[in-house]
DNA sequence: TACAAGTATGAAGTATGGTATATACTTCAT
DNA sequence: ATGAAGTATATACCATACTTCATACTTGTA
């Protein structure tokens, strides 16, 4: 698919997609058979990749962190153990973020009680 | 306390504290009795406020969102119901972030299985 | 075939959340 | 009373994550 469809499929704007591609998060391929243009083609796997990027961003990871994760993910020079380690580290970070969020949630819940008592 | 102590108590750098104060997240008071300087005094409640800011930032909220929350929190013109509503909305946002994080976590866990199978 | 719409590329601009720097005044320890 | 350290203010600078703009080429449609 072309970038316009990719944008519609993922809900990510075209400039942002180009920014991501330029950043190295994924790569579309110019069709070798077509010599008249260098329009790039993006396949289904890139839709998935972008959904993953969106999720990771929502989760508070930077593009740089996401890139590192993707790089080790798809890097065949890394051993399986090494890849697993990278991903496990990311999972630990996520767990810590979830704990932090639960903390803030607790604070806010307590705050509601305080507000209702008129203490705020 | 002065800004130096505030910085030490909260672990937030002095430039960042000044940036926050300027942003309107809190406000120190210049001692009226002392005419020779305009050093600002920060009390315990500001330490608490900054801890809250740190937590909210960790949780992925922007300074602008945090400011809105603080403003409604300490705004006496808002009814109790209105304040509770604002905080409850924030709690919903946090719940949604937690769900998002759990999603990404699941994706990564699945990825580990895929890597171990050699599919990555 | 003409022209609107789509695509690629590079460069500049924007918003956020800071940090660094310069200047000037104040306080504190000796 | 003097020098080091602390405080206030303003401005400049920086990184990140985009968005906008300018330019130029390509494609599809009437």
PDB file of C-alpha atoms (C1' of nucleotides) in Angstrom:
ATOM      1  CA  UNK A   1       0.000   0.000   0.000  1.00  0.00           C
ATOM      2  CA  UNK A   2       1.054   3.598  -0.509  1.00  0.00           C
ATOM      3  CA  UNK A   3       1.628   6.063   2.291  1.00  0.00           C
ATOM      4  CA  UNK A   4      -1.852   7.538   2.064  1.00  0.00           C
ATOM      5  CA  UNK A   5      -3.480   4.185   2.764  1.00  0.00           C
ATOM      6  CA  UNK A   6      -0.940   3.430   5.478  1.00  0.00           C
ATOM      7  CA  UNK A   7      -1.893   6.685   7.107  1.00  0.00           C
ATOM      8  CA  UNK A   8      -5.594   5.838   6.940  1.00  0.00           C
ATOM      9  CA  UNK A   9      -5.050   2.305   8.203  1.00  0.00           C
ATOM     10  CA  UNK A  10      -2.992   3.429  11.209  1.00  0.00           C
ATOM     11  CA  UNK A  11      -4.447   6.838  11.948  1.00  0.00           C
ATOM     12  CA  UNK A  12      -0.954   8.314  11.871  1.00  0.00           C
ATOM     13  CA  UNK A  13      -0.503  11.407   9.697  1.00  0.00           C
ATOM     14  CA  UNK A  14       1.574  11.198   6.533  1.00  0.00           C
ATOM     15  CA  UNK A  15       4.248  13.670   7.731  1.00  0.00           C
ATOM     16  CA  UNK A  16       4.572  11.702  10.956  1.00  0.00           C
ATOM     17  CA  UNK A  17       4.893   8.427   9.054  1.00  0.00           C
ATOM     18  CA  UNK A  18       7.622   9.957   6.911  1.00  0.00           C
ATOM     19  CA  UNK A  19       9.293  11.259  10.030  1.00  0.00           C
ATOM     20  CA  UNK A  20       9.194   7.770  11.550  1.00  0.00           C
ATOM     21  CA  UNK A  21      10.514   6.172   8.378  1.00  0.00           C
ATOM     22  CA  UNK A  22      13.298   8.709   8.225  1.00  0.00           C
ATOM     23  CA  UNK A  23      14.004   8.053  11.890  1.00  0.00           C
ATOM     24  CA  UNK A  24      14.526   4.408  10.978  1.00  0.00           C
ATOM     25  CA  UNK A  25      11.508   2.869  12.697  1.00  0.00           C
ATOM     26  CA  UNK A  26      10.470   1.076   9.505  1.00  0.00           C
ATOM     27  CA  UNK A  27      11.156   1.153   5.804  1.00  0.00           C
ATOM     28  CA  UNK A  28       8.901   1.056   2.751  1.00  0.00           C
ATOM     29  CA  UNK A  29      10.261  -0.373  -0.491  1.00  0.00           C
ATOM     30  CA  UNK A  30      10.305   1.306  -3.867  1.00  0.00           C
ATOM     31  CA  UNK A  31       8.884  -1.054  -6.456  1.00  0.00           C
ATOM     32  CA  UNK A  32      11.813  -2.206  -8.594  1.00  0.00           C
ATOM     33  CA  UNK A  33       9.565  -2.975 -11.533  1.00  0.00           C
ATOM     34  CA  UNK A  34       8.293   0.578 -11.726  1.00  0.00           C
ATOM     35  CA  UNK A  35      11.019   2.832 -13.018  1.00  0.00           C
ATOM     36  CA  UNK A  36       8.905   5.970 -13.455  1.00  0.00           C
ATOM     37  CA  UNK A  37       8.585   6.804  -9.792  1.00  0.00           C
ATOM     38  CA  UNK A  38      10.019   5.993  -6.425  1.00  0.00           C
ATOM     39  CA  UNK A  39       6.747   5.683  -4.571  1.00  0.00           C
ATOM     40  CA  UNK A  40       7.212   3.418  -1.621  1.00  0.00           C
ATOM     41  CA  UNK A  41       5.182   0.383  -0.789  1.00  0.00           C
ATOM     42  CA  UNK A  42       4.277  -0.573   2.761  1.00  0.00           C
ATOM     43  CA  UNK A  43       2.999  -4.043   3.603  1.00  0.00           C
ATOM     44  CA  UNK A  44       0.826  -5.435   6.380  1.00  0.00           C
ATOM     45  CA  UNK A  45       3.756  -6.057   8.668  1.00  0.00           C
ATOM     46  CA  UNK A  46       4.386  -2.317   8.715  1.00  0.00           C
ATOM     47  CA  UNK A  47       0.829  -1.657   9.839  1.00  0.00           C
ATOM     48  CA  UNK A  48       1.491  -3.988  12.765  1.00  0.00           C
ATOM     49  CA  UNK A  49       4.802  -2.331  13.471  1.00  0.00           C
ATOM     50  CA  UNK A  50       3.154   1.068  13.610  1.00  0.00           C
ATOM     51  CA  UNK A  51       0.442  -0.198  15.936  1.00  0.00           C
ATOM     52  CA  UNK A  52       3.233  -1.392  18.183  1.00  0.00           C
ATOM     53  CA  UNK A  53       4.942   2.002  17.962  1.00  0.00           C
ATOM     54  CA  UNK A  54       1.686   3.734  18.889  1.00  0.00           C
ATOM     55  CA  UNK A  55       1.243   1.480  21.880  1.00  0.00           C
ATOM     56  CA  UNK A  56       4.787   1.971  23.056  1.00  0.00           C
ATOM     57  CA  UNK A  57       4.460   5.733  22.693  1.00  0.00           C
ATOM     58  CA  UNK A  58       1.215   5.726  24.682  1.00  0.00           C
ATOM     59  CA  UNK A  59       3.105   3.763  27.273  1.00  0.00           C
ATOM     60  CA  UNK A  60       5.572   6.623  27.521  1.00  0.00           C
ATOM     61  CA  UNK A  61       8.548   5.249  25.611  1.00  0.00           C
ATOM     62  CA  UNK A  62      10.558   7.616  23.444  1.00  0.00           C
ATOM     63  CA  UNK A  63      11.165   7.040  19.744  1.00  0.00           C
ATOM     64  CA  UNK A  64      14.791   6.339  20.549  1.00  0.00           C
ATOM     65  CA  UNK A  65      13.819   3.587  23.010  1.00  0.00           C
ATOM     66  CA  UNK A  66      11.346   2.171  20.522  1.00  0.00           C
ATOM     67  CA  UNK A  67      13.995   2.175  17.816  1.00  0.00           C
ATOM     68  CA  UNK A  68      16.424   0.283  20.029  1.00  0.00           C
ATOM     69  CA  UNK A  69      13.743  -2.283  20.775  1.00  0.00           C
ATOM     70  CA  UNK A  70      12.844  -2.712  17.091  1.00  0.00           C
ATOM     71  CA  UNK A  71      16.498  -2.884  16.104  1.00  0.00           C
ATOM     72  CA  UNK A  72      17.301  -5.722  18.468  1.00  0.00           C
ATOM     73  CA  UNK A  73      14.020  -7.376  17.624  1.00  0.00           C
ATOM     74  CA  UNK A  74      14.746  -7.647  13.935  1.00  0.00           C
ATOM     75  CA  UNK A  75      18.504  -7.831  14.150  1.00  0.00           C
ATOM     76  CA  UNK A  76      19.637 -11.277  13.153  1.00  0.00           C
ATOM     77  CA  UNK A  77      23.131 -10.767  14.465  1.00  0.00           C
ATOM     78  CA  UNK A  78      21.811 -10.786  18.016  1.00  0.00           C
ATOM     79  CA  UNK A  79      21.526 -14.097  19.782  1.00  0.00           C
ATOM     80  CA  UNK A  80      18.114 -15.274  20.879  1.00  0.00           C
ATOM     81  CA  UNK A  81      19.122 -14.871  24.511  1.00  0.00           C
ATOM     82  CA  UNK A  82      20.198 -11.299  23.917  1.00  0.00           C
ATOM     83  CA  UNK A  83      16.926 -10.430  22.178  1.00  0.00           C
ATOM     84  CA  UNK A  84      14.887 -12.003  24.933  1.00  0.00           C
ATOM     85  CA  UNK A  85      16.862 -10.025  27.462  1.00  0.00           C
ATOM     86  CA  UNK A  86      16.169  -6.721  25.723  1.00  0.00           C
ATOM     87  CA  UNK A  87      12.448  -7.428  25.592  1.00  0.00           C
ATOM     88  CA  UNK A  88      12.363  -8.623  29.193  1.00  0.00           C
ATOM     89  CA  UNK A  89      13.998  -5.381  30.286  1.00  0.00           C
ATOM     90  CA  UNK A  90      11.282  -3.470  28.488  1.00  0.00           C
ATOM     91  CA  UNK A  91       8.650  -5.527  30.265  1.00  0.00           C
ATOM     92  CA  UNK A  92      10.244  -4.645  33.591  1.00  0.00           C
ATOM     93  CA  UNK A  93      10.109  -0.966  32.704  1.00  0.00           C
ATOM     94  CA  UNK A  94       6.448  -1.339  31.852  1.00  0.00           C
ATOM     95  CA  UNK A  95       5.741  -3.049  35.159  1.00  0.00           C
ATOM     96  CA  UNK A  96       7.435  -0.198  36.958  1.00  0.00           C
ATOM     97  CA  UNK A  97       5.354   2.339  35.044  1.00  0.00           C
ATOM     98  CA  UNK A  98       2.196   0.459  35.945  1.00  0.00           C
ATOM     99  CA  UNK A  99       3.190   0.561  39.621  1.00  0.00           C
ATOM    100  CA  UNK A 100       3.826   4.299  39.364  1.00  0.00           C
ATOM    101  CA  UNK A 101       0.433   4.854  37.754  1.00  0.00           C
ATOM    102  CA  UNK A 102      -1.269   2.884  40.496  1.00  0.00           C
ATOM    103  CA  UNK A 103       0.475   5.102  43.040  1.00  0.00           C
ATOM    104  CA  UNK A 104      -0.830   8.272  41.433  1.00  0.00           C
ATOM    105  CA  UNK A 105      -4.240   6.697  41.130  1.00  0.00           C
ATOM    106  CA  UNK A 106      -4.214   6.030  44.867  1.00  0.00           C
ATOM    107  CA  UNK A 107      -3.178   9.627  45.582  1.00  0.00           C
ATOM    108  CA  UNK A 108      -6.043  10.913  43.463  1.00  0.00           C
ATOM    109  CA  UNK A 109      -8.535   8.604  45.137  1.00  0.00           C
ATOM    110  CA  UNK A 110      -7.431   9.901  48.519  1.00  0.00           C
ATOM    111  CA  UNK A 111      -7.784  13.379  47.142  1.00  0.00           C
ATOM    112  CA  UNK A 112     -11.422  12.758  46.294  1.00  0.00           C
ATOM    113  CA  UNK A 113     -12.112  11.856  49.897  1.00  0.00           C
ATOM    114  CA  UNK A 114     -10.305  15.003  51.019  1.00  0.00           C
ATOM    115  CA  UNK A 115     -12.272  17.168  48.611  1.00  0.00           C
ATOM    116  CA  UNK A 116     -15.558  15.682  49.776  1.00  0.00           C
ATOM    117  CA  UNK A 117     -14.580  16.451  53.359  1.00  0.00           C
ATOM    118  CA  UNK A 118     -13.853  20.018  52.262  1.00  0.00           C
ATOM    119  CA  UNK A 119     -10.130  19.683  52.982  1.00  0.00           C
ATOM    120  CA  UNK A 120      -9.026  20.962  49.585  1.00  0.00           C
TER     121      UNK A 120
ATOM    122  CA  UNK B   1      12.366  27.133  53.251  1.00  0.00           C
ATOM    123  CA  UNK B   2      14.415  28.635  50.442  1.00  0.00           C
ATOM    124  CA  UNK B   3      14.725  27.203  46.970  1.00  0.00           C
ATOM    125  CA  UNK B   4      17.935  25.348  47.715  1.00  0.00           C
ATOM    126  CA  UNK B   5      16.317  23.359  50.500  1.00  0.00           C
ATOM    127  CA  UNK B   6      13.221  22.812  48.401  1.00  0.00           C
ATOM    128  CA  UNK B   7      15.434  21.387  45.695  1.00  0.00           C
ATOM    129  CA  UNK B   8      17.142  19.055  48.142  1.00  0.00           C
ATOM    130  CA  UNK B   9      13.888  17.968  49.742  1.00  0.00           C
ATOM    131  CA  UNK B  10      12.260  17.136  46.422  1.00  0.00           C
ATOM    132  CA  UNK B  11      15.224  16.087  44.319  1.00  0.00           C
ATOM    133  CA  UNK B  12      14.156  18.549  41.634  1.00  0.00           C
ATOM    134  CA  UNK B  13      16.867  20.890  40.343  1.00  0.00           C
ATOM    135  CA  UNK B  14      16.679  24.605  41.135  1.00  0.00           C
ATOM    136  CA  UNK B  15      16.330  25.674  37.471  1.00  0.00           C
ATOM    137  CA  UNK B  16      13.502  23.193  37.028  1.00  0.00           C
ATOM    138  CA  UNK B  17      11.761  24.416  40.190  1.00  0.00           C
ATOM    139  CA  UNK B  18      11.992  27.972  38.909  1.00  0.00           C
ATOM    140  CA  UNK B  19      10.688  26.799  35.569  1.00  0.00           C
ATOM    141  CA  UNK B  20       7.727  25.140  37.306  1.00  0.00           C
ATOM    142  CA  UNK B  21       7.043  28.191  39.452  1.00  0.00           C
ATOM    143  CA  UNK B  22       7.145  30.384  36.389  1.00  0.00           C
ATOM    144  CA  UNK B  23       4.829  27.957  34.639  1.00  0.00           C
ATOM    145  CA  UNK B  24       2.359  28.513  37.469  1.00  0.00           C
ATOM    146  CA  UNK B  25       2.454  25.107  39.124  1.00  0.00           C
ATOM    147  CA  UNK B  26       3.106  26.669  42.524  1.00  0.00           C
ATOM    148  CA  UNK B  27       4.157  29.955  44.036  1.00  0.00           C
ATOM    149  CA  UNK B  28       6.637  30.842  46.774  1.00  0.00           C
ATOM    150  CA  UNK B  29       6.071  33.990  48.794  1.00  0.00           C
ATOM    151  CA  UNK B  30       8.517  36.816  49.316  1.00  0.00           C
ATOM    152  CA  UNK B  31       8.690  37.607  53.024  1.00  0.00           C
ATOM    153  CA  UNK B  32       6.929  40.942  53.496  1.00  0.00           C
ATOM    154  CA  UNK B  33       8.839  41.695  56.672  1.00  0.00           C
ATOM    155  CA  UNK B  34      12.188  41.420  54.941  1.00  0.00           C
ATOM    156  CA  UNK B  35      12.662  44.424  52.700  1.00  0.00           C
ATOM    157  CA  UNK B  36      16.298  43.785  51.798  1.00  0.00           C
ATOM    158  CA  UNK B  37      15.681  40.888  49.450  1.00  0.00           C
ATOM    159  CA  UNK B  38      12.955  39.148  47.532  1.00  0.00           C
ATOM    160  CA  UNK B  39      14.001  35.611  48.378  1.00  0.00           C
ATOM    161  CA  UNK B  40      10.988  33.372  48.181  1.00  0.00           C
ATOM    162  CA  UNK B  41       9.773  31.071  50.886  1.00  0.00           C
ATOM    163  CA  UNK B  42       8.321  27.651  50.154  1.00  0.00           C
ATOM    164  CA  UNK B  43       6.359  25.767  52.792  1.00  0.00           C
ATOM    165  CA  UNK B  44       5.657  22.085  53.391  1.00  0.00           C
ATOM    166  CA  UNK B  45       2.554  22.101  51.235  1.00  0.00           C
ATOM    167  CA  UNK B  46       4.754  22.957  48.260  1.00  0.00           C
ATOM    168  CA  UNK B  47       6.944  19.933  48.913  1.00  0.00           C
ATOM    169  CA  UNK B  48       3.807  17.797  48.754  1.00  0.00           C
ATOM    170  CA  UNK B  49       2.662  19.567  45.638  1.00  0.00           C
ATOM    171  CA  UNK B  50       5.977  18.857  43.935  1.00  0.00           C
ATOM    172  CA  UNK B  51       5.862  15.204  44.919  1.00  0.00           C
ATOM    173  CA  UNK B  52       2.466  15.089  43.283  1.00  0.00           C
ATOM    174  CA  UNK B  53       3.840  16.786  40.179  1.00  0.00           C
ATOM    175  CA  UNK B  54       6.667  14.253  40.017  1.00  0.00           C
ATOM    176  CA  UNK B  55       4.243  11.381  40.283  1.00  0.00           C
ATOM    177  CA  UNK B  56       1.937  12.800  37.650  1.00  0.00           C
ATOM    178  CA  UNK B  57       4.859  13.383  35.311  1.00  0.00           C
ATOM    179  CA  UNK B  58       6.085   9.831  35.829  1.00  0.00           C
ATOM    180  CA  UNK B  59       2.575   8.761  34.961  1.00  0.00           C
ATOM    181  CA  UNK B  60       2.910  10.547  31.648  1.00  0.00           C
ATOM    182  CA  UNK B  61       0.877  13.691  32.247  1.00  0.00           C
ATOM    183  CA  UNK B  62       2.091  16.920  30.691  1.00  0.00           C
ATOM    184  CA  UNK B  63       2.784  20.063  32.716  1.00  0.00           C
ATOM    185  CA  UNK B  64      -0.245  21.632  31.114  1.00  0.00           C
ATOM    186  CA  UNK B  65      -2.483  18.787  32.283  1.00  0.00           C
ATOM    187  CA  UNK B  66      -0.932  18.934  35.734  1.00  0.00           C
ATOM    188  CA  UNK B  67      -1.515  22.670  35.885  1.00  0.00           C
ATOM    189  CA  UNK B  68      -5.185  22.250  35.024  1.00  0.00           C
ATOM    190  CA  UNK B  69      -5.518  19.614  37.715  1.00  0.00           C
ATOM    191  CA  UNK B  70      -3.834  21.807  40.332  1.00  0.00           C
ATOM    192  CA  UNK B  71      -5.855  24.829  39.301  1.00  0.00           C
ATOM    193  CA  UNK B  72      -9.175  23.098  39.789  1.00  0.00           C
ATOM    194  CA  UNK B  73      -7.914  21.402  42.897  1.00  0.00           C
ATOM    195  CA  UNK B  74      -7.083  24.619  44.709  1.00  0.00           C
ATOM    196  CA  UNK B  75      -9.717  26.777  43.101  1.00  0.00           C
ATOM    197  CA  UNK B  76     -12.295  27.651  45.722  1.00  0.00           C
ATOM    198  CA  UNK B  77     -14.733  28.931  43.159  1.00  0.00           C
ATOM    199  CA  UNK B  78     -15.293  25.394  41.934  1.00  0.00           C
ATOM    200  CA  UNK B  79     -18.000  23.367  43.611  1.00  0.00           C
ATOM    201  CA  UNK B  80     -17.029  20.176  45.393  1.00  0.00           C
ATOM    202  CA  UNK B  81     -18.865  18.164  42.755  1.00  0.00           C
ATOM    203  CA  UNK B  82     -16.953  19.874  39.983  1.00  0.00           C
ATOM    204  CA  UNK B  83     -13.595  19.221  41.676  1.00  0.00           C
ATOM    205  CA  UNK B  84     -14.446  15.586  42.269  1.00  0.00           C
ATOM    206  CA  UNK B  85     -15.407  15.286  38.621  1.00  0.00           C
ATOM    207  CA  UNK B  86     -12.056  16.671  37.451  1.00  0.00           C
ATOM    208  CA  UNK B  87     -10.149  14.237  39.631  1.00  0.00           C
ATOM    209  CA  UNK B  88     -12.349  11.323  38.609  1.00  0.00           C
ATOM    210  CA  UNK B  89     -11.642  12.106  34.959  1.00  0.00           C
ATOM    211  CA  UNK B  90      -7.936  11.985  35.716  1.00  0.00           C
ATOM    212  CA  UNK B  91      -8.395   8.603  37.372  1.00  0.00           C
ATOM    213  CA  UNK B  92     -10.151   7.347  34.249  1.00  0.00           C
ATOM    214  CA  UNK B  93      -7.241   8.534  32.132  1.00  0.00           C
ATOM    215  CA  UNK B  94      -4.866   6.685  34.407  1.00  0.00           C
ATOM    216  CA  UNK B  95      -6.931   3.509  34.154  1.00  0.00           C
ATOM    217  CA  UNK B  96      -6.820   3.795  30.395  1.00  0.00           C
ATOM    218  CA  UNK B  97      -3.055   4.244  30.451  1.00  0.00           C
ATOM    219  CA  UNK B  98      -2.718   1.187  32.654  1.00  0.00           C
ATOM    220  CA  UNK B  99      -4.793  -0.815  30.167  1.00  0.00           C
ATOM    221  CA  UNK B 100      -2.590   0.448  27.333  1.00  0.00           C
ATOM    222  CA  UNK B 101       0.546  -0.554  29.206  1.00  0.00           C
ATOM    223  CA  UNK B 102      -0.853  -4.012  29.835  1.00  0.00           C
ATOM    224  CA  UNK B 103      -1.522  -4.313  26.112  1.00  0.00           C
ATOM    225  CA  UNK B 104       2.047  -3.483  25.210  1.00  0.00           C
ATOM    226  CA  UNK B 105       3.235  -5.807  27.920  1.00  0.00           C
ATOM    227  CA  UNK B 106       1.198  -8.615  26.380  1.00  0.00           C
ATOM    228  CA  UNK B 107       2.607  -7.854  22.933  1.00  0.00           C
ATOM    229  CA  UNK B 108       6.129  -8.033  24.302  1.00  0.00           C
ATOM    230  CA  UNK B 109       5.450 -11.280  26.134  1.00  0.00           C
ATOM    231  CA  UNK B 110       4.157 -12.796  22.917  1.00  0.00           C
ATOM    232  CA  UNK B 111       7.247 -11.499  21.221  1.00  0.00           C
ATOM    233  CA  UNK B 112       9.464 -13.395  23.632  1.00  0.00           C
ATOM    234  CA  UNK B 113       7.729 -16.614  22.671  1.00  0.00           C
ATOM    235  CA  UNK B 114       8.178 -15.743  18.995  1.00  0.00           C
ATOM    236  CA  UNK B 115      11.854 -14.982  19.478  1.00  0.00           C
ATOM    237  CA  UNK B 116      12.426 -18.239  21.326  1.00  0.00           C
ATOM    238  CA  UNK B 117      10.761 -20.077  18.450  1.00  0.00           C
ATOM    239  CA  UNK B 118      13.112 -18.228  16.079  1.00  0.00           C
ATOM    240  CA  UNK B 119      10.277 -16.322  14.383  1.00  0.00           C
ATOM    241  CA  UNK B 120      11.884 -12.926  14.807  1.00  0.00           C
TER     242      UNK B 120
ATOM    243  C1'  DT C   1      -3.989  16.937 -22.594  1.00  0.00           C
ATOM    244  C1'  DA C   2      -4.682  19.614 -18.861  1.00  0.00           C
ATOM    245  C1'  DC C   3      -5.055  19.843 -14.160  1.00  0.00           C
ATOM    246  C1'  DA C   4      -6.150  18.322  -9.509  1.00  0.00           C
ATOM    247  C1'  DA C   5      -4.372  15.252  -6.323  1.00  0.00           C
ATOM    248  C1'  DG C   6      -0.767  12.225  -4.671  1.00  0.00           C
ATOM    249  C1'  DT C   7       4.211  11.339  -3.639  1.00  0.00           C
ATOM    250  C1'  DA C   8       9.219  12.420  -2.316  1.00  0.00           C
ATOM    251  C1'  DT C   9      12.676  15.324  -0.315  1.00  0.00           C
ATOM    252  C1'  DG C  10      14.875  18.840   2.225  1.00  0.00           C
ATOM    253  C1'  DA C  11      14.682  22.622   5.148  1.00  0.00           C
ATOM    254  C1'  DA C  12      12.618  25.500   8.297  1.00  0.00           C
ATOM    255  C1'  DG C  13       9.274  26.280  11.962  1.00  0.00           C
ATOM    256  C1'  DT C  14       6.684  24.927  16.368  1.00  0.00           C
ATOM    257  C1'  DA C  15       5.677  23.183  21.121  1.00  0.00           C
ATOM    258  C1'  DT C  16       7.227  21.120  25.260  1.00  0.00           C
ATOM    259  C1'  DG C  17      10.229  20.658  28.987  1.00  0.00           C
ATOM    260  C1'  DG C  18      13.763  21.723  30.256  1.00  0.00           C
ATOM    261  C1'  DT C  19      19.365  23.457  30.952  1.00  0.00           C
ATOM    262  C1'  DA C  20      22.972  27.026  30.650  1.00  0.00           C
ATOM    263  C1'  DT C  21      24.590  31.641  30.887  1.00  0.00           C
ATOM    264  C1'  DA C  22      24.916  36.415  32.236  1.00  0.00           C
ATOM    265  C1'  DT C  23      23.950  39.897  35.396  1.00  0.00           C
ATOM    266  C1'  DA C  24      23.043  41.754  39.729  1.00  0.00           C
ATOM    267  C1'  DC C  25      21.939  41.763  44.288  1.00  0.00           C
ATOM    268  C1'  DT C  26      22.130  39.456  49.213  1.00  0.00           C
ATOM    269  C1'  DT C  27      23.799  36.732  52.865  1.00  0.00           C
ATOM    270  C1'  DC C  28      27.043  34.277  55.567  1.00  0.00           C
ATOM    271  C1'  DA C  29      31.508  32.852  57.421  1.00  0.00           C
ATOM    272  C1'  DT C  30      35.938  34.431  58.552  1.00  0.00           C
TER     273       DT C  30
ATOM    274  C1'  DA D   1      34.671  43.956  55.429  1.00  0.00           C
ATOM    275  C1'  DT D   2      35.603  40.898  51.890  1.00  0.00           C
ATOM    276  C1'  DG D   3      35.056  36.905  49.243  1.00  0.00           C
ATOM    277  C1'  DA D   4      32.383  32.701  48.463  1.00  0.00           C
ATOM    278  C1'  DA D   5      28.001  31.024  48.012  1.00  0.00           C
ATOM    279  C1'  DG D   6      23.023  31.743  47.499  1.00  0.00           C
ATOM    280  C1'  DT D   7      19.053  34.009  45.178  1.00  0.00           C
ATOM    281  C1'  DA D   8      16.331  36.381  41.314  1.00  0.00           C
ATOM    282  C1'  DT D   9      15.568  37.497  36.573  1.00  0.00           C
ATOM    283  C1'  DA D  10      15.993  37.389  31.755  1.00  0.00           C
ATOM    284  C1'  DT D  11      17.627  35.484  27.793  1.00  0.00           C
ATOM    285  C1'  DA D  12      19.578  31.993  25.092  1.00  0.00           C
ATOM    286  C1'  DC D  13      20.153  27.467  23.975  1.00  0.00           C
ATOM    287  C1'  DC D  14      19.001  22.406  23.594  1.00  0.00           C
ATOM    288  C1'  DA D  15      16.584  17.786  22.490  1.00  0.00           C
ATOM    289  C1'  DT D  16      12.478  15.528  21.204  1.00  0.00           C
ATOM    290  C1'  DA D  17       8.701  14.893  18.276  1.00  0.00           C
ATOM    291  C1'  DC D  18       6.544  16.653  15.243  1.00  0.00           C
ATOM    292  C1'  DT D  19       4.311  20.084  11.401  1.00  0.00           C
ATOM    293  C1'  DT D  20       4.670  23.214   7.678  1.00  0.00           C
ATOM    294  C1'  DC D  21       6.543  24.839   3.554  1.00  0.00           C
ATOM    295  C1'  DA D  22       8.762  24.821  -0.899  1.00  0.00           C
ATOM    296  C1'  DT D  23       9.889  22.348  -4.763  1.00  0.00           C
ATOM    297  C1'  DA D  24       9.480  18.931  -8.101  1.00  0.00           C
ATOM    298  C1'  DC D  25       7.933  14.938 -10.086  1.00  0.00           C
ATOM    299  C1'  DT D  26       3.916  11.348 -11.031  1.00  0.00           C
ATOM    300  C1'  DT D  27      -0.617   9.672 -11.551  1.00  0.00           C
ATOM    301  C1'  DG D  28      -5.458   9.560 -12.341  1.00  0.00           C
ATOM    302  C1'  DT D  29      -9.590  11.768 -14.156  1.00  0.00           C
ATOM    303  C1'  DA D  30     -12.466  14.586 -17.044  1.00  0.00           C
TER     304       DA D  30
END
